PDB file of C-alpha atoms in Angstrom:
ATOM      1  CA  MET A   1      51.415 124.714  46.620  1.00 44.00           C
ATOM      2  CA  ALA A   2      52.668 122.323  43.969  1.00 56.00           C
ATOM      3  CA  VAL A   3      50.172 119.533  44.725  1.00 68.00           C
ATOM      4  CA  GLU A   4      46.997 119.059  46.743  1.00 68.00           C
ATOM      5  CA  PRO A   5      47.093 117.143  50.027  1.00 66.00           C
ATOM      6  CA  VAL A   6      45.306 113.817  50.239  1.00 64.00           C
ATOM      7  CA  VAL A   7      42.599 113.144  52.856  1.00 56.00           C
ATOM      8  CA  TYR A   8      42.625 109.686  54.422  1.00 50.00           C
ATOM      9  CA  GLY A   9      39.362 107.827  53.967  1.00 49.00           C
ATOM     10  CA  ALA A  10      36.344 109.866  54.975  1.00 45.00           C
ATOM     11  CA  SER A  11      38.266 111.981  57.467  1.00 49.00           C
ATOM     12  CA  GLU A  12      37.739 115.711  57.559  1.00 58.00           C
ATOM     13  CA  ARG A  13      40.970 116.172  59.520  1.00 60.00           C
ATOM     14  CA  PRO A  14      43.697 118.021  57.625  1.00 66.00           C
ATOM     15  CA  PRO A  15      46.305 115.528  56.371  1.00 72.00           C
ATOM     16  CA  ARG A  16      49.679 115.301  58.081  1.00 82.00           C
ATOM     17  CA  GLY A  17      52.700 116.450  56.132  1.00 87.00           C
ATOM     18  CA  ASP A  18      53.939 119.535  54.339  1.00 89.00           C
ATOM     19  CA  TYR A  19      52.750 119.190  50.750  1.00 90.00           C
ATOM     20  CA  SER A  20      54.274 122.532  49.803  1.00 90.00           C
ATOM     21  CA  ARG A  21      57.600 120.663  49.551  1.00 91.00           C
ATOM     22  CA  ALA A  22      56.293 118.165  46.992  1.00 93.00           C
ATOM     23  CA  HIS A  23      57.050 118.060  43.292  1.00 94.00           C
ATOM     24  CA  GLN A  24      54.372 117.333  40.715  1.00 93.00           C
ATOM     25  CA  ASP A  25      54.867 113.595  41.177  1.00 94.00           C
ATOM     26  CA  TYR A  26      54.382 114.056  44.974  1.00 95.00           C
ATOM     27  CA  THR A  27      57.995 113.181  45.795  1.00 97.00           C
ATOM     28  CA  CYS A  28      60.111 115.517  47.898  1.00 96.00           C
ATOM     29  CA  ASN A  29      63.511 115.614  49.524  1.00 95.00           C
ATOM     30  CA  GLN A  30      63.903 113.809  52.821  1.00 96.00           C
ATOM     31  CA  ASP A  31      64.603 116.648  55.243  1.00 91.00           C
ATOM     32  CA  TRP A  32      66.795 114.500  57.451  1.00 96.00           C
ATOM     33  CA  ALA A  33      68.294 117.464  59.291  1.00 96.00           C
ATOM     34  CA  SER A  34      64.858 118.418  60.614  1.00 95.00           C
ATOM     35  CA  TYR A  35      64.482 115.240  62.677  1.00 97.00           C
ATOM     36  CA  THR A  36      64.887 115.889  66.373  1.00 97.00           C
ATOM     37  CA  ALA A  37      66.565 113.717  68.975  1.00 97.00           C
ATOM     38  CA  ALA A  38      63.070 112.746  70.119  1.00 97.00           C
ATOM     39  CA  ASP A  39      62.165 111.706  66.552  1.00 97.00           C
ATOM     40  CA  HIS A  40      65.196 109.438  66.328  1.00 98.00           C
ATOM     41  CA  ASP A  41      64.446 108.003  69.761  1.00 97.00           C
ATOM     42  CA  THR A  42      60.864 107.213  68.726  1.00 97.00           C
ATOM     43  CA  TYR A  43      62.151 105.335  65.689  1.00 98.00           C
ATOM     44  CA  ARG A  44      64.675 103.451  67.811  1.00 98.00           C
ATOM     45  CA  ARG A  45      62.082 102.392  70.368  1.00 97.00           C
ATOM     46  CA  LEU A  46      59.601 101.328  67.681  1.00 97.00           C
ATOM     47  CA  TYR A  47      62.306  99.311  65.913  1.00 98.00           C
ATOM     48  CA  GLU A  48      63.368  97.556  69.122  1.00 98.00           C
ATOM     49  CA  ARG A  49      59.792  96.704  70.091  1.00 96.00           C
ATOM     50  CA  GLN A  50      58.875  95.247  66.710  1.00 97.00           C
ATOM     51  CA  THR A  51      62.047  93.225  66.177  1.00 97.00           C
ATOM     52  CA  ALA A  52      61.540  91.552  69.548  1.00 97.00           C
ATOM     53  CA  LEU A  53      58.101  90.373  68.371  1.00 97.00           C
ATOM     54  CA  LEU A  54      59.106  89.015  64.974  1.00 98.00           C
ATOM     55  CA  PRO A  55      60.260  85.441  65.797  1.00 97.00           C
ATOM     56  CA  GLY A  56      57.453  82.977  65.194  1.00 97.00           C
ATOM     57  CA  LEU A  57      55.169  85.673  63.752  1.00 98.00           C
ATOM     58  CA  ALA A  58      56.957  87.304  60.769  1.00 98.00           C
ATOM     59  CA  CYS A  59      57.849  85.402  57.616  1.00 98.00           C
ATOM     60  CA  ASP A  60      61.428  84.239  57.120  1.00 98.00           C
ATOM     61  CA  ALA A  61      61.960  86.445  54.049  1.00 98.00           C
ATOM     62  CA  PHE A  62      61.176  89.556  56.065  1.00 98.00           C
ATOM     63  CA  ILE A  63      63.395  88.601  59.006  1.00 98.00           C
ATOM     64  CA  ASP A  64      66.252  87.763  56.645  1.00 97.00           C
ATOM     65  CA  ALA A  65      65.945  91.097  54.812  1.00 98.00           C
ATOM     66  CA  LEU A  66      65.436  93.383  57.806  1.00 98.00           C
ATOM     67  CA  PRO A  67      69.163  94.038  58.431  1.00 97.00           C
ATOM     68  CA  SER A  68      69.296  95.613  54.965  1.00 97.00           C
ATOM     69  CA  LEU A  69      67.591  98.680  56.407  1.00 97.00           C
ATOM     70  CA  GLY A  70      70.869  99.490  58.108  1.00 96.00           C
ATOM     71  CA  VAL A  71      70.931 101.658  61.237  1.00 95.00           C
ATOM     72  CA  ARG A  72      68.325 100.922  63.862  1.00 96.00           C
ATOM     73  CA  ASP A  73      69.093 103.562  66.469  1.00 96.00           C
ATOM     74  CA  ARG A  74      68.019 106.515  64.286  1.00 98.00           C
ATOM     75  CA  ILE A  75      65.863 107.273  61.256  1.00 98.00           C
ATOM     76  CA  PRO A  76      67.917 106.122  58.265  1.00 98.00           C
ATOM     77  CA  ARG A  77      68.852 108.375  55.411  1.00 98.00           C
ATOM     78  CA  PHE A  78      66.968 107.192  52.375  1.00 98.00           C
ATOM     79  CA  GLU A  79      69.982 107.472  50.116  1.00 98.00           C
ATOM     80  CA  GLU A  80      71.893 105.063  52.365  1.00 98.00           C
ATOM     81  CA  ILE A  81      69.184 102.430  51.969  1.00 98.00           C
ATOM     82  CA  ASN A  82      69.087 103.004  48.211  1.00 98.00           C
ATOM     83  CA  GLU A  83      72.797 102.230  47.984  1.00 98.00           C
ATOM     84  CA  ARG A  84      71.881  98.661  48.993  1.00 98.00           C
ATOM     85  CA  LEU A  85      68.372  98.395  47.535  1.00 98.00           C
ATOM     86  CA  LYS A  86      69.096  99.546  43.994  1.00 98.00           C
ATOM     87  CA  PRO A  87      71.775  96.906  43.299  1.00 98.00           C
ATOM     88  CA  ALA A  88      69.665  94.206  44.975  1.00 98.00           C
ATOM     89  CA  THR A  89      66.375  94.527  43.053  1.00 98.00           C
ATOM     90  CA  GLY A  90      66.488  97.740  41.034  1.00 98.00           C
ATOM     91  CA  TRP A  91      64.141  99.524  43.450  1.00 98.00           C
ATOM     92  CA  GLU A  92      64.695 102.812  45.249  1.00 98.00           C
ATOM     93  CA  ILE A  93      62.735 104.596  47.933  1.00 98.00           C
ATOM     94  CA  VAL A  94      61.618 108.196  47.490  1.00 98.00           C
ATOM     95  CA  ALA A  95      60.336 110.607  50.114  1.00 98.00           C
ATOM     96  CA  VAL A  96      56.746 111.866  50.050  1.00 97.00           C
ATOM     97  CA  PRO A  97      55.045 114.277  52.477  1.00 94.00           C
ATOM     98  CA  GLY A  98      52.234 111.838  53.273  1.00 92.00           C
ATOM     99  CA  LEU A  99      49.433 110.032  51.480  1.00 90.00           C
ATOM    100  CA  ILE A 100      49.375 110.517  47.737  1.00 92.00           C
ATOM    101  CA  PRO A 101      46.626 109.945  45.117  1.00 90.00           C
ATOM    102  CA  GLU A 102      46.145 106.696  43.224  1.00 91.00           C
ATOM    103  CA  ARG A 103      47.569 107.722  39.879  1.00 93.00           C
ATOM    104  CA  PRO A 104      50.988 109.022  41.046  1.00 95.00           C
ATOM    105  CA  PHE A 105      51.201 106.162  43.579  1.00 96.00           C
ATOM    106  CA  PHE A 106      50.722 103.538  40.871  1.00 96.00           C
ATOM    107  CA  ASP A 107      53.121 105.362  38.582  1.00 97.00           C
ATOM    108  CA  LEU A 108      55.882 105.367  41.192  1.00 98.00           C
ATOM    109  CA  LEU A 109      55.468 101.641  41.859  1.00 98.00           C
ATOM    110  CA  ALA A 110      55.413 100.831  38.141  1.00 98.00           C
ATOM    111  CA  HIS A 111      58.825 102.512  37.874  1.00 98.00           C
ATOM    112  CA  ARG A 112      60.228 100.677  40.947  1.00 98.00           C
ATOM    113  CA  ARG A 113      60.158 103.750  43.149  1.00 98.00           C
ATOM    114  CA  PHE A 114      58.535 103.169  46.535  1.00 98.00           C
ATOM    115  CA  PRO A 115      57.058 106.249  48.266  1.00 98.00           C
ATOM    116  CA  VAL A 116      58.045 106.590  51.934  1.00 98.00           C
ATOM    117  CA  THR A 117      56.424 109.182  54.173  1.00 97.00           C
ATOM    118  CA  ASP A 118      59.244 111.173  55.729  1.00 96.00           C
ATOM    119  CA  TRP A 119      57.625 112.357  58.998  1.00 97.00           C
ATOM    120  CA  ILE A 120      57.429 110.250  62.163  1.00 97.00           C
ATOM    121  CA  ARG A 121      54.614 109.877  64.651  1.00 95.00           C
ATOM    122  CA  ARG A 122      54.457 111.885  67.862  1.00 93.00           C
ATOM    123  CA  PRO A 123      55.324 110.173  71.181  1.00 90.00           C
ATOM    124  CA  GLU A 124      51.632 110.057  72.159  1.00 91.00           C
ATOM    125  CA  GLU A 125      50.989 108.107  68.939  1.00 91.00           C
ATOM    126  CA  PHE A 126      53.572 105.470  69.737  1.00 91.00           C
ATOM    127  CA  ASP A 127      51.090 102.575  69.709  1.00 89.00           C
ATOM    128  CA  TYR A 128      48.848 103.771  66.878  1.00 86.00           C
ATOM    129  CA  VAL A 129      49.047 106.397  64.167  1.00 86.00           C
ATOM    130  CA  VAL A 130      46.210 107.000  61.713  1.00 82.00           C
ATOM    131  CA  GLU A 131      48.308 107.734  58.646  1.00 87.00           C
ATOM    132  CA  PRO A 132      51.425 105.763  57.667  1.00 92.00           C
ATOM    133  CA  ASP A 133      54.621 107.371  58.907  1.00 96.00           C
ATOM    134  CA  VAL A 134      58.298 106.807  58.181  1.00 97.00           C
ATOM    135  CA  PHE A 135      58.503 103.882  60.589  1.00 97.00           C
ATOM    136  CA  HIS A 136      55.542 102.074  59.048  1.00 96.00           C
ATOM    137  CA  ASP A 137      56.840 102.595  55.534  1.00 97.00           C
ATOM    138  CA  LEU A 138      60.507 101.784  56.194  1.00 98.00           C
ATOM    139  CA  PHE A 139      60.150  98.923  58.664  1.00 98.00           C
ATOM    140  CA  GLY A 140      56.980  97.448  57.232  1.00 98.00           C
ATOM    141  CA  HIS A 141      57.456  97.774  53.481  1.00 98.00           C
ATOM    142  CA  VAL A 142      61.056  98.211  52.505  1.00 98.00           C
ATOM    143  CA  PRO A 143      62.713  94.967  53.723  1.00 98.00           C
ATOM    144  CA  LEU A 144      60.677  92.782  51.341  1.00 98.00           C
ATOM    145  CA  LEU A 145      61.647  95.050  48.431  1.00 98.00           C
ATOM    146  CA  PHE A 146      65.005  93.316  48.804  1.00 98.00           C
ATOM    147  CA  ASN A 147      63.272  90.028  47.891  1.00 98.00           C
ATOM    148  CA  PRO A 148      63.364  89.723  44.073  1.00 98.00           C
ATOM    149  CA  VAL A 149      60.028  87.962  43.634  1.00 98.00           C
ATOM    150  CA  PHE A 150      58.112  90.214  46.003  1.00 98.00           C
ATOM    151  CA  ALA A 151      59.787  93.266  44.494  1.00 98.00           C
ATOM    152  CA  ASP A 152      58.572  92.187  41.060  1.00 98.00           C
ATOM    153  CA  TYR A 153      55.059  91.690  42.450  1.00 98.00           C
ATOM    154  CA  VAL A 154      54.943  95.242  43.794  1.00 98.00           C
ATOM    155  CA  GLN A 155      56.025  96.615  40.409  1.00 98.00           C
ATOM    156  CA  ARG A 156      53.384  94.483  38.683  1.00 97.00           C
ATOM    157  CA  TYR A 157      50.819  95.867  41.104  1.00 97.00           C
ATOM    158  CA  GLY A 158      51.777  99.396  40.098  1.00 97.00           C
ATOM    159  CA  GLU A 159      51.473  98.582  36.408  1.00 97.00           C
ATOM    160  CA  GLY A 160      48.095  96.974  37.053  1.00 97.00           C
ATOM    161  CA  GLY A 161      47.072 100.003  39.072  1.00 96.00           C
ATOM    162  CA  LEU A 162      47.594 102.309  36.121  1.00 96.00           C
ATOM    163  CA  LYS A 163      45.308 100.075  34.035  1.00 96.00           C
ATOM    164  CA  ALA A 164      42.739  99.862  36.857  1.00 96.00           C
ATOM    165  CA  HIS A 165      42.715 103.629  37.229  1.00 93.00           C
ATOM    166  CA  ALA A 166      41.921 104.017  33.541  1.00 94.00           C
ATOM    167  CA  LEU A 167      39.086 101.454  33.926  1.00 96.00           C
ATOM    168  CA  GLY A 168      37.631 103.066  37.036  1.00 94.00           C
ATOM    169  CA  ALA A 169      38.563  99.978  39.070  1.00 96.00           C
ATOM    170  CA  GLY A 170      41.021 101.535  41.503  1.00 93.00           C
ATOM    171  CA  GLU A 171      38.956 100.708  44.589  1.00 93.00           C
ATOM    172  CA  MET A 172      38.759  97.049  43.624  1.00 95.00           C
ATOM    173  CA  LEU A 173      42.494  96.821  43.070  1.00 96.00           C
ATOM    174  CA  SER A 174      43.177  98.706  46.301  1.00 95.00           C
ATOM    175  CA  ARG A 175      41.691  95.740  48.161  1.00 96.00           C
ATOM    176  CA  LEU A 176      44.329  93.485  46.670  1.00 97.00           C
ATOM    177  CA  TYR A 177      47.028  95.864  47.936  1.00 97.00           C
ATOM    178  CA  TRP A 178      45.394  95.989  51.335  1.00 96.00           C
ATOM    179  CA  TYR A 179      45.034  92.249  51.737  1.00 97.00           C
ATOM    180  CA  THR A 180      48.477  91.339  50.359  1.00 98.00           C
ATOM    181  CA  ILE A 181      51.100  94.097  50.616  1.00 98.00           C
ATOM    182  CA  GLU A 182      49.585  95.600  53.783  1.00 97.00           C
ATOM    183  CA  PHE A 183      47.865  92.726  55.589  1.00 97.00           C
ATOM    184  CA  GLY A 184      48.951  89.491  53.896  1.00 98.00           C
ATOM    185  CA  LEU A 185      49.746  86.187  55.597  1.00 98.00           C
ATOM    186  CA  ILE A 186      51.899  83.402  54.185  1.00 98.00           C
ATOM    187  CA  GLN A 187      51.908  79.681  54.985  1.00 97.00           C
ATOM    188  CA  GLN A 188      55.370  78.427  55.928  1.00 97.00           C
ATOM    189  CA  ALA A 189      56.413  74.941  57.001  1.00 95.00           C
ATOM    190  CA  GLU A 190      56.262  76.093  60.632  1.00 94.00           C
ATOM    191  CA  GLY A 191      52.787  77.627  60.235  1.00 96.00           C
ATOM    192  CA  LEU A 192      51.233  80.964  59.384  1.00 97.00           C
ATOM    193  CA  ARG A 193      53.449  84.029  59.272  1.00 98.00           C
ATOM    194  CA  ALA A 194      52.882  87.694  58.418  1.00 98.00           C
ATOM    195  CA  TYR A 195      54.370  89.470  55.413  1.00 98.00           C
ATOM    196  CA  GLY A 196      52.059  92.485  55.165  1.00 98.00           C
ATOM    197  CA  ALA A 197      53.553  95.828  56.235  1.00 97.00           C
ATOM    198  CA  GLY A 198      50.499  96.892  58.233  1.00 95.00           C
ATOM    199  CA  ILE A 199      50.878  93.773  60.340  1.00 97.00           C
ATOM    200  CA  LEU A 200      54.672  93.786  60.646  1.00 97.00           C
ATOM    201  CA  SER A 201      54.755  97.398  61.868  1.00 95.00           C
ATOM    202  CA  SER A 202      51.969  96.893  64.465  1.00 94.00           C
ATOM    203  CA  SER A 203      52.706  95.262  67.795  1.00 92.00           C
ATOM    204  CA  GLY A 204      49.092  94.324  68.433  1.00 92.00           C
ATOM    205  CA  GLU A 205      48.038  93.151  64.990  1.00 95.00           C
ATOM    206  CA  LEU A 206      51.164  91.055  64.521  1.00 96.00           C
ATOM    207  CA  ARG A 207      50.056  88.720  67.294  1.00 95.00           C
ATOM    208  CA  HIS A 208      46.360  88.997  66.423  1.00 96.00           C
ATOM    209  CA  SER A 209      46.744  88.129  62.749  1.00 97.00           C
ATOM    210  CA  VAL A 210      48.858  85.027  63.300  1.00 97.00           C
ATOM    211  CA  THR A 211      47.636  83.567  66.595  1.00 95.00           C
ATOM    212  CA  SER A 212      44.142  84.842  67.463  1.00 96.00           C
ATOM    213  CA  PRO A 213      41.198  82.473  66.789  1.00 94.00           C
ATOM    214  CA  GLN A 214      38.912  85.443  66.061  1.00 94.00           C
ATOM    215  CA  PRO A 215      39.682  86.526  62.469  1.00 96.00           C
ATOM    216  CA  ARG A 216      38.872  84.602  59.299  1.00 96.00           C
ATOM    217  CA  ARG A 217      41.864  83.333  57.361  1.00 98.00           C
ATOM    218  CA  ILE A 218      41.175  82.434  53.755  1.00 97.00           C
ATOM    219  CA  ALA A 219      43.376  81.115  50.964  1.00 98.00           C
ATOM    220  CA  LEU A 220      43.886  84.028  48.597  1.00 98.00           C
ATOM    221  CA  ASP A 221      41.347  84.121  45.767  1.00 97.00           C
ATOM    222  CA  LEU A 222      41.554  87.250  43.644  1.00 97.00           C
ATOM    223  CA  LEU A 223      37.828  87.624  43.052  1.00 97.00           C
ATOM    224  CA  ARG A 224      36.982  87.038  46.717  1.00 97.00           C
ATOM    225  CA  CYS A 225      39.707  89.498  47.751  1.00 98.00           C
ATOM    226  CA  MET A 226      38.583  92.265  45.385  1.00 97.00           C
ATOM    227  CA  ARG A 227      34.996  91.936  46.568  1.00 97.00           C
ATOM    228  CA  THR A 228      35.914  92.234  50.253  1.00 97.00           C
ATOM    229  CA  ARG A 229      35.804  95.575  52.025  1.00 95.00           C
ATOM    230  CA  TYR A 230      38.373  96.208  54.747  1.00 92.00           C
ATOM    231  CA  LYS A 231      38.732  97.992  58.058  1.00 85.00           C
ATOM    232  CA  ILE A 232      40.955 101.062  58.403  1.00 83.00           C
ATOM    233  CA  ASP A 233      40.439 101.705  62.119  1.00 80.00           C
ATOM    234  CA  ASP A 234      40.608  98.238  63.696  1.00 87.00           C
ATOM    235  CA  TYR A 235      42.306  94.873  63.352  1.00 93.00           C
ATOM    236  CA  GLN A 236      41.265  93.076  60.178  1.00 95.00           C
ATOM    237  CA  ALA A 237      38.330  90.670  60.410  1.00 95.00           C
ATOM    238  CA  THR A 238      39.646  88.663  57.439  1.00 97.00           C
ATOM    239  CA  TYR A 239      43.142  87.804  56.256  1.00 98.00           C
ATOM    240  CA  PHE A 240      44.078  86.228  52.953  1.00 98.00           C
ATOM    241  CA  VAL A 241      46.818  83.605  52.919  1.00 98.00           C
ATOM    242  CA  ILE A 242      49.344  82.667  50.200  1.00 98.00           C
ATOM    243  CA  ASN A 243      51.719  79.718  50.040  1.00 98.00           C
ATOM    244  CA  SER A 244      54.652  81.577  48.499  1.00 98.00           C
ATOM    245  CA  PHE A 245      55.578  84.837  46.796  1.00 98.00           C
ATOM    246  CA  ASP A 246      55.974  82.908  43.567  1.00 98.00           C
ATOM    247  CA  GLU A 247      52.321  81.857  43.837  1.00 98.00           C
ATOM    248  CA  LEU A 248      51.288  85.457  44.426  1.00 97.00           C
ATOM    249  CA  PHE A 249      53.271  86.648  41.414  1.00 97.00           C
ATOM    250  CA  GLU A 250      51.872  83.965  39.113  1.00 97.00           C
ATOM    251  CA  MET A 251      48.325  84.464  40.360  1.00 96.00           C
ATOM    252  CA  THR A 252      48.381  88.139  39.401  1.00 95.00           C
ATOM    253  CA  ALA A 253      49.797  87.657  35.892  1.00 94.00           C
ATOM    254  CA  PRO A 254      46.498  87.462  33.930  1.00 94.00           C
ATOM    255  CA  ASP A 255      44.471  90.456  32.745  1.00 94.00           C
ATOM    256  CA  PHE A 256      42.277  91.716  35.595  1.00 97.00           C
ATOM    257  CA  ALA A 257      39.555  93.261  33.402  1.00 96.00           C
ATOM    258  CA  PRO A 258      37.290  90.164  33.644  1.00 96.00           C
ATOM    259  CA  LEU A 259      37.717  90.188  37.419  1.00 97.00           C
ATOM    260  CA  TYR A 260      36.610  93.820  37.633  1.00 97.00           C
ATOM    261  CA  ALA A 261      33.524  92.938  35.592  1.00 97.00           C
ATOM    262  CA  ALA A 262      32.789  90.002  37.910  1.00 97.00           C
ATOM    263  CA  VAL A 263      33.135  92.148  41.030  1.00 97.00           C
ATOM    264  CA  ARG A 264      30.691  94.660  39.593  1.00 97.00           C
ATOM    265  CA  SER A 265      28.269  91.887  38.776  1.00 97.00           C
ATOM    266  CA  LEU A 266      28.508  90.004  42.077  1.00 97.00           C
ATOM    267  CA  GLY A 267      28.795  93.013  44.385  1.00 96.00           C
ATOM    268  CA  GLU A 268      30.874  93.719  47.459  1.00 96.00           C
ATOM    269  CA  LEU A 269      31.259  91.697  50.652  1.00 97.00           C
ATOM    270  CA  ALA A 270      31.530  92.944  54.193  1.00 96.00           C
ATOM    271  CA  ALA A 271      34.910  92.500  55.888  1.00 95.00           C
ATOM    272  CA  ASP A 272      33.578  89.925  58.357  1.00 95.00           C
ATOM    273  CA  VAL A 273      31.483  87.545  56.246  1.00 95.00           C
ATOM    274  CA  THR A 274      32.107  83.929  55.295  1.00 95.00           C
ATOM    275  CA  ILE A 275      30.928  82.536  51.978  1.00 96.00           C
ATOM    276  CA  ALA A 276      30.587  78.925  50.802  1.00 96.00           C
ATOM    277  CA  SER A 277      33.552  79.034  48.438  1.00 95.00           C
ATOM    278  CA  ASP A 278      36.026  80.184  51.134  1.00 95.00           C
ATOM    279  CA  SER A 279      38.986  77.892  51.667  1.00 95.00           C
ATOM    280  CA  SER A 280      39.455  78.487  55.374  1.00 94.00           C
ATOM    281  CA  ILE A 281      42.781  78.083  57.149  1.00 93.00           C
ATOM    282  CA  THR A 282      42.976  77.379  60.854  1.00 86.00           C
ATOM    283  CA  VAL A 283      45.726  78.427  63.261  1.00 83.00           C
ATOM    284  CA  GLY A 284      47.677  76.046  65.413  1.00 67.00           C
TER     285      GLY A 284
END
């Protein structure tokens, strides 16, 4: 085996994916010929369900970029997407067998290479899959890589991740990824909209994050975000909101080392708490 599999969270369940195919950087070839008719049909049905939900819930930038994925009735070939993505923002997608460790993940992002899991969920996992699959990664993440500002933010995150890894601050920085790239909300003129991939690829959380009165919605503050733990097995109790991708990019320009020191000093926060400094945002 070239690389070791990665276990998700505290799970003792063997990880999904064939890591024997992976190179030392955890990338592999997309074995497109191995997809079955059922696999392609699962992708098609997931795509149709999610696109029907997007109006009024997904951000405009995502909706505008979604056609760049190309075919919607089968799992796309990654090289076909790269033919459009590379000229647009200099990014490319690369296949991986599943979850990969921090260091190679950050390194890929820093070099504008986005890792996409190449297997797809089973039919019985249609509504929920524990680990990210090819639908989550392609549909949720890749469209916004066609947006120049967001694409630059993801690369900056990868570069910052390499520094955080060296400083032992990977967990703190992972919360920023979680609450922006995976579960971020953005304020548009028409109201709150989702831009995070974990929301956009989930039928239930897409509605919940934007319209439900239950979760906390807080204007993004980096220190607050990096102190806040998150849920991996339920809808998020807290969402962080930005006003624009430009704001997000500018906010993450400074050196994060002082923030890591502050997080260590102040301690962590539970996912469902409210603190006095929160700038809360209401729906409706």
